[in-house]
C-alpha positions as semicolon CSV with decimal commas, in nm:
position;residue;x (nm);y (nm);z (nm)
1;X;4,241;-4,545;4,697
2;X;3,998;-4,430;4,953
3;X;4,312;-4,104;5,036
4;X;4,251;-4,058;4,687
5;X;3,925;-4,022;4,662
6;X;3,887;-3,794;4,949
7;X;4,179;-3,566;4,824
8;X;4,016;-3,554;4,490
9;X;3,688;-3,424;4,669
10;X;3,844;-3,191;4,848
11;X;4,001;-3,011;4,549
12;X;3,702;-3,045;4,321
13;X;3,524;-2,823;4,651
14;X;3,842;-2,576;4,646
15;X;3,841;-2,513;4,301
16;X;3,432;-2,507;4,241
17;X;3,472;-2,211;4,528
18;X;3,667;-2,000;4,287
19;X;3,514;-2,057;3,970
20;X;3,356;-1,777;3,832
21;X;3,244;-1,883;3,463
22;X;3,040;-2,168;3,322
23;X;3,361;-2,268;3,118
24;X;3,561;-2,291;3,434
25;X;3,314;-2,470;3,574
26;X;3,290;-2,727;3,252
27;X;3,663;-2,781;3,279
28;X;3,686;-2,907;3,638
29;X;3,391;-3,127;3,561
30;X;3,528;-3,289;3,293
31;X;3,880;-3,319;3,458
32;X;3,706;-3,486;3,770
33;X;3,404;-3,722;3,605
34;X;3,550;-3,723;3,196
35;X;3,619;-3,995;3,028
36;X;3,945;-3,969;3,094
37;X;3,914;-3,768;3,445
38;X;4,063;-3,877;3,769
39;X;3,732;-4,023;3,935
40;X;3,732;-4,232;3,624
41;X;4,119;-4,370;3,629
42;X;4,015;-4,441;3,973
43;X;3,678;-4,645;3,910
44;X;3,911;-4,829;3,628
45;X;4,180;-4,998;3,842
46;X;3,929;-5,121;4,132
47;X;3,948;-5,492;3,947
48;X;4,294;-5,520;4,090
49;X;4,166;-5,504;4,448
50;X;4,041;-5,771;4,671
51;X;3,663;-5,857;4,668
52;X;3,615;-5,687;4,995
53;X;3,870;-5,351;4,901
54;X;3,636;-5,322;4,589
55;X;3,313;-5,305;4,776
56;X;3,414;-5,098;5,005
57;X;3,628;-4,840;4,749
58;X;3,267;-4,875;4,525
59;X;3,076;-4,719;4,775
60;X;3,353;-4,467;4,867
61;X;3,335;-4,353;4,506
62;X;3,000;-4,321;4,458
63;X;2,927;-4,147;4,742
64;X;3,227;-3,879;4,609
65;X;3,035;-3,920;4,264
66;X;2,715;-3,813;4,401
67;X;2,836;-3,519;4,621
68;X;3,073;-3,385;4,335
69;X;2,800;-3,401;4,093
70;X;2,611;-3,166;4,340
71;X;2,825;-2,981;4,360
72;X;2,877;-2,900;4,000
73;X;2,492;-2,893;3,953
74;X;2,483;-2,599;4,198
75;X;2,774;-2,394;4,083
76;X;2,631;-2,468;3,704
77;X;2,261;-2,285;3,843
78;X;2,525;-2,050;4,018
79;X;2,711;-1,953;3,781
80;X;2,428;-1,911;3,514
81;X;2,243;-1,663;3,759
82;X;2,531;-1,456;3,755
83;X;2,583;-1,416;3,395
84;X;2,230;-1,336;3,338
85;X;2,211;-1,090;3,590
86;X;2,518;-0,938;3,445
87;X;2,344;-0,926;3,107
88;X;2,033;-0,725;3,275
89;X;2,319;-0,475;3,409
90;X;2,444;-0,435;3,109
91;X;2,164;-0,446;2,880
92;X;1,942;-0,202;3,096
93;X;1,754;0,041;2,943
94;X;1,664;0,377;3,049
95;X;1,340;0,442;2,918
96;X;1,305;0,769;2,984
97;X;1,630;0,887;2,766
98;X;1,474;1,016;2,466
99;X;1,498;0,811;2,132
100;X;1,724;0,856;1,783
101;X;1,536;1,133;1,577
102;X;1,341;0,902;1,318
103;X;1,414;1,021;0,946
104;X;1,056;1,028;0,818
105;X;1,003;0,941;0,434
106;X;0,757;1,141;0,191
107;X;0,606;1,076;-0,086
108;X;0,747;1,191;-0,448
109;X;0,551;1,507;-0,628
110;X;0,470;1,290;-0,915
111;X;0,290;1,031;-0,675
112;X;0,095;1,269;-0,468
113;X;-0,083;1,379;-0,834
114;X;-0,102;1,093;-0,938
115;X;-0,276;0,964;-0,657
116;X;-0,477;1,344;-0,643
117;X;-0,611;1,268;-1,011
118;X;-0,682;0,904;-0,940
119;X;-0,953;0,949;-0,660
120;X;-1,094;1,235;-0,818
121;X;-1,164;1,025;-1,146
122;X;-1,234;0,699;-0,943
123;X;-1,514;0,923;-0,746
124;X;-1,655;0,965;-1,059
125;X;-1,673;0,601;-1,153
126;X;-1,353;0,561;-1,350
127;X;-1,134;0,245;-1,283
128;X;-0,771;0,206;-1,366
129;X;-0,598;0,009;-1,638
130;X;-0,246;-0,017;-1,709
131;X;-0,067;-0,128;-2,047
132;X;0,298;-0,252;-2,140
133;X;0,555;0,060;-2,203
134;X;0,716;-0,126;-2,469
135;X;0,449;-0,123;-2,742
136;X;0,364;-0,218;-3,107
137;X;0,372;0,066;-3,350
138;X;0,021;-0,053;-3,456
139;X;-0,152;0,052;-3,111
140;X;0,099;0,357;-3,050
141;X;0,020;0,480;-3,402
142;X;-0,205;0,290;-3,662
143;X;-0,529;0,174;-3,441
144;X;-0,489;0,569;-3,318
145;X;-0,547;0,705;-3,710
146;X;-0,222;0,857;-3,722
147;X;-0,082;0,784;-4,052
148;X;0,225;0,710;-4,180
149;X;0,365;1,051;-4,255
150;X;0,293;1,192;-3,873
151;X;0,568;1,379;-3,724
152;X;0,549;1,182;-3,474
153;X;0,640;0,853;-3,595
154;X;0,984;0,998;-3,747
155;X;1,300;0,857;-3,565
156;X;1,387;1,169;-3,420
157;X;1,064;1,163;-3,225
158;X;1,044;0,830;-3,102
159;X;1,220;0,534;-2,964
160;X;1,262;0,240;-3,187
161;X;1,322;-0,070;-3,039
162;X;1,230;-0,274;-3,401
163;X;1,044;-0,169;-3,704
164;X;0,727;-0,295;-3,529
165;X;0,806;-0,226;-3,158
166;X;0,880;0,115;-2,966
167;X;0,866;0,310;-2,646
168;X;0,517;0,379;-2,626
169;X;0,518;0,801;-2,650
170;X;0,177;0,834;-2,505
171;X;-0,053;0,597;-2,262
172;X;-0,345;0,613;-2,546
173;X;-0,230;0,312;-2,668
174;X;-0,368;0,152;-2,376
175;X;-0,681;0,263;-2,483
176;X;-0,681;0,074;-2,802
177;X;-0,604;-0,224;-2,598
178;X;-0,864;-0,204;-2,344
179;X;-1,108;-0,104;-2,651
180;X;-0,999;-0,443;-2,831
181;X;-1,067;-0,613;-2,525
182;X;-1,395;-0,445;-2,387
183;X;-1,698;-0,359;-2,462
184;X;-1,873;-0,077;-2,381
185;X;-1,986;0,055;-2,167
186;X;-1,610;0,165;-2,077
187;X;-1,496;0,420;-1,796
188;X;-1,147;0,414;-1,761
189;X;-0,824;0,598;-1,730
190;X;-0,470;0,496;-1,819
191;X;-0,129;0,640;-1,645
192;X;0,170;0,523;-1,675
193;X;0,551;0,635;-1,841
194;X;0,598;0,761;-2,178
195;X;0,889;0,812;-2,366
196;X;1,014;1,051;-2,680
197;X;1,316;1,162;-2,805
198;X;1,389;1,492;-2,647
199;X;1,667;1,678;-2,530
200;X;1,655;1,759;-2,131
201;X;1,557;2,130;-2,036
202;X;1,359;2,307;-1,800
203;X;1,034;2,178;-1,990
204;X;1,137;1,868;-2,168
205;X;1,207;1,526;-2,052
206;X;1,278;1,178;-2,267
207;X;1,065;1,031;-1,998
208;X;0,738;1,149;-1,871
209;X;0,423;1,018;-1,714
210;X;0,057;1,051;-1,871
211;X;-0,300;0,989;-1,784
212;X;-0,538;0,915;-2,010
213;X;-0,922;0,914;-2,016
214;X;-1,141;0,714;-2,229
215;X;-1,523;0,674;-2,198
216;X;-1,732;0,518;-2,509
217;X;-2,145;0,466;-2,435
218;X;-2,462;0,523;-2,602
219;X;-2,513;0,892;-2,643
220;X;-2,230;1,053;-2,510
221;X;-2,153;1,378;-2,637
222;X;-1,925;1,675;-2,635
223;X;-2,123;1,824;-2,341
224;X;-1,996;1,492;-2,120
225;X;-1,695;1,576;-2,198
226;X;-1,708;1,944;-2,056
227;X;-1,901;1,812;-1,761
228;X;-1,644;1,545;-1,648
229;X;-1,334;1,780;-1,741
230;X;-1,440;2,078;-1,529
231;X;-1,590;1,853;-1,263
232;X;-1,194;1,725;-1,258
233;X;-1,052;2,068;-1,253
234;X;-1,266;2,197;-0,965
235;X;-1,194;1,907;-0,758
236;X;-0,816;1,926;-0,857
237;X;-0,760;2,286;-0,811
238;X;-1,027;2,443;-0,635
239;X;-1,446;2,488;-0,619
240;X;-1,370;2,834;-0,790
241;X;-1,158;2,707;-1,090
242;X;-1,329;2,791;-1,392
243;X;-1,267;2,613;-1,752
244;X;-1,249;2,672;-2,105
245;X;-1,193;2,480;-2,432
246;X;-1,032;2,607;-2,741
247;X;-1,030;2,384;-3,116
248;X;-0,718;2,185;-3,145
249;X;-0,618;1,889;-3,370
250;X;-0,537;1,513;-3,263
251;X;-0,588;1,207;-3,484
252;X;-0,794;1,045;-3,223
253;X;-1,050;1,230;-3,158
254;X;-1,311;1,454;-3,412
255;X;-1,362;1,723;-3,270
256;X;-1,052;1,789;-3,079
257;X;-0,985;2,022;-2,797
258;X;-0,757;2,189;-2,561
259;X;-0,876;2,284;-2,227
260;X;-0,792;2,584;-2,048
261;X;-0,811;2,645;-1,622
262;X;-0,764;2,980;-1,509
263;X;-0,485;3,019;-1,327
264;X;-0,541;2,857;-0,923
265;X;-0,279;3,099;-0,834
266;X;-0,374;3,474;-0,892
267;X;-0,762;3,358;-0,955
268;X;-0,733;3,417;-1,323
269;X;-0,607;3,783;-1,278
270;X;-0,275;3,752;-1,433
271;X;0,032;3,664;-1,277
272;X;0,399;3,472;-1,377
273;X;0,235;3,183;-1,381
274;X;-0,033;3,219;-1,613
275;X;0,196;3,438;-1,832
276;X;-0,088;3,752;-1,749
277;X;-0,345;3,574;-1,944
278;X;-0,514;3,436;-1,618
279;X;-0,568;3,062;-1,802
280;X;-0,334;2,785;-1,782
281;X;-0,350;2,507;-2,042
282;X;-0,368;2,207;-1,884
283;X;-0,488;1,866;-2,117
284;X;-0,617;1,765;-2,449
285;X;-0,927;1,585;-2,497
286;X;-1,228;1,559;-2,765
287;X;-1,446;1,254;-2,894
288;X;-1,278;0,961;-2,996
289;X;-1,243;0,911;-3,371
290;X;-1,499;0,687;-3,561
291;X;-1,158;0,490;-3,697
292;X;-1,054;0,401;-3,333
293;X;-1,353;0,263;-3,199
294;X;-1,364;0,038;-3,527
295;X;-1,050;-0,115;-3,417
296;X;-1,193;-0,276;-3,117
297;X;-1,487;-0,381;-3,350
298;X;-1,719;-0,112;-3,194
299;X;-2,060;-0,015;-3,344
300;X;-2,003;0,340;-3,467
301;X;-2,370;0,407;-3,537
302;X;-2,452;0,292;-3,168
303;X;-2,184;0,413;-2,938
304;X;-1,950;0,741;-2,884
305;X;-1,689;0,821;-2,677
306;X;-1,455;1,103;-2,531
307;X;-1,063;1,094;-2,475
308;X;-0,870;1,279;-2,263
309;X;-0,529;1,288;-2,197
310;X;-0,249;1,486;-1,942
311;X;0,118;1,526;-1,858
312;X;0,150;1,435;-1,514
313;X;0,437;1,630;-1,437
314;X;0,303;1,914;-1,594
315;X;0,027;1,940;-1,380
316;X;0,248;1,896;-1,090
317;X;0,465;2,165;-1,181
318;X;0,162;2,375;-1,234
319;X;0,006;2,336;-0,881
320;X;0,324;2,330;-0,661
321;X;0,520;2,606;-0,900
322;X;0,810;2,356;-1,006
323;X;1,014;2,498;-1,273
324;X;1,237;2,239;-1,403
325;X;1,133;1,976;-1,497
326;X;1,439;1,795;-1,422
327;X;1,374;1,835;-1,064
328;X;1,150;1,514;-1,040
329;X;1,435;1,301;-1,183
330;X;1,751;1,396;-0,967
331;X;1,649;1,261;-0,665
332;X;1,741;1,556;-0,441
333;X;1,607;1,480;-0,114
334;X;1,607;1,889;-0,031
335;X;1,368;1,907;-0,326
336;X;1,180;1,616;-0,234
337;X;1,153;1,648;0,147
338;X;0,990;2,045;0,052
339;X;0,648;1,809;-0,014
340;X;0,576;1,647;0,340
């Protein structure tokens, strides 16, 4: 036994000198000290020797135990070292190779004046509210005076959803809510999506975004109204836009207005864009209707109230000259990417 156990050292040491992997490695471990390896067949059939063979072919073995364990243990750390510093090789990194060109994202037109009309109304003390797009048709329609024969409550105007519920076609609605649920004073503005029932051109979309203005204190007045508006416009377009408002009808407000900028590109001159008349129509406004500020239970005799309200992507086709509408929707990056 004691031959044996020296000829089974001497290969474990051959072999362990050629190894060059940590499975190699594993496998002459486990054929040399496994449960089933030859060290252990060995250790198994000392109980047929003599007392004194036994001792003597104990100690043998676990001296060749010991050293072969070593031996692994080293070529184990060995081995590791090797692979790892292969990895480094092969994993370096030349830092000064110059990186992948980084595709940069922008935001969308519609964002950018959105976000362009939010601070200049939040400098001015405005904060945001926000309503559901799916809406009742008594806060789209009734709470906003505008009766039952309206134009705009016929099906080929708006979205249905029930008899009761539609697509709201304008973010005023939010104003009833927020006048239902606050009192004054109130300084707010609404955007969001609207939706009507028209046919896709260069002008027209089924889907739009708004922004709507409502203020109701004691003693506000038309001249507010003007103030805050052209206020907006100069900080929107420019510290030489000028403004002007011209009689119009909506059923939420008495009086009712249109206002007018003249035209940020040619200076009010005349150009394409302004169609020579140097103004540019840009939103609809006036003081809020005695009816609507009764719906939120609102002391007519004490407080007033202006409303304003504009078509995003109007505006944004105005100040970046965008002439299709449908250019927002398609998702062109070539038209998009034109806005970084």
């Amino acid at each position: 036994m004691q031959a044996q156990l020296n000829k089974i050292l001497e290969e474990a040491k051959a072999k362990l000198s050629e190894v060059e992997t940590l499975a190699q490695t594993e496998e002459i471990r486990v054929k040399v000290l496994g449960k089933k390896g030859q060290l252990t067949e060995i250790l198994r059939g000392m109980g047929k020797l003599s007392p004194e063979e036994r001792k003597t072919t104990g100690q043998m073995a676990n001296k060749v135990r010991a050293e072969i364990e070593g031996l692994l243990e080293s070529k184990f750390a060995e081995v590791k070292a090797a692979a790892k510093a292969a990895q480094f090789k092969l994993e370096k990194i030349d830092v000064t190779e110059p990186g992948a060109p980084v595709n940069i994202g922008v935001k969308h037109p519609l964002t950018i004046t959105m976000e362009e009309i939010y601070n200049v109304f939040m400098s001015m003390g405005f904060s945001i509210v926000e309503g559901p797009e799916v809406e009742t048709v008594e806060n789209n329609f009734d709470a906003l005076n505008a009766g039952p024969n309206h134009p705009a409550r016929a099906m080929t105007d708006t979205f249905y959803i029930t008899d009761d519920t539609l697509l709201r076609t304008q973010t005023s609605c939010v104003q009833v809510r927020t006048l239902k649920k606050q009192a004054p004073p109130i300084k707010v503005i609404s955007p969001g999506r609207c939706f009507r029932c028209d046919t896709p051109d260069a002008t027209h979309s089924p889907m739009f975004h708004q922004i709507e203005g409502l203020v109701v204190d004691e003693g506000i007045t038309m001249a507010d109204l003007k103030g805050t508006l052209d206020s907006f416009a100069k900080q929107l377009f420019g510290p030489e836009t000028r403004t002007k408002f011209r009689p119009h009808h909506f059923p939420f407000t008495e009086p009712s207005a249109e206002m007018d900028v003249s035209c940020f590109k040619c200076g009010g001159k005349g150009c394409r864009v302004c169609k020579g008349s140097g103004w540019i129509e840009i939103l609809g406004c006036g003081m809020v209707h005695p009816n609507v500020l009764k719906v939120g239970g609102i002391d007519t005799e004490k407080y007033t109230g202006f409303a304003l309200g504009m078509g995003v992507e109007r505006v944004a086709m105005l100040k970046y000259g965008v002439e299709d509408i449908r250019l927002f929707y398609e998702n062109d990056m070539r038209f998009i990417n034109q806005f970084k």
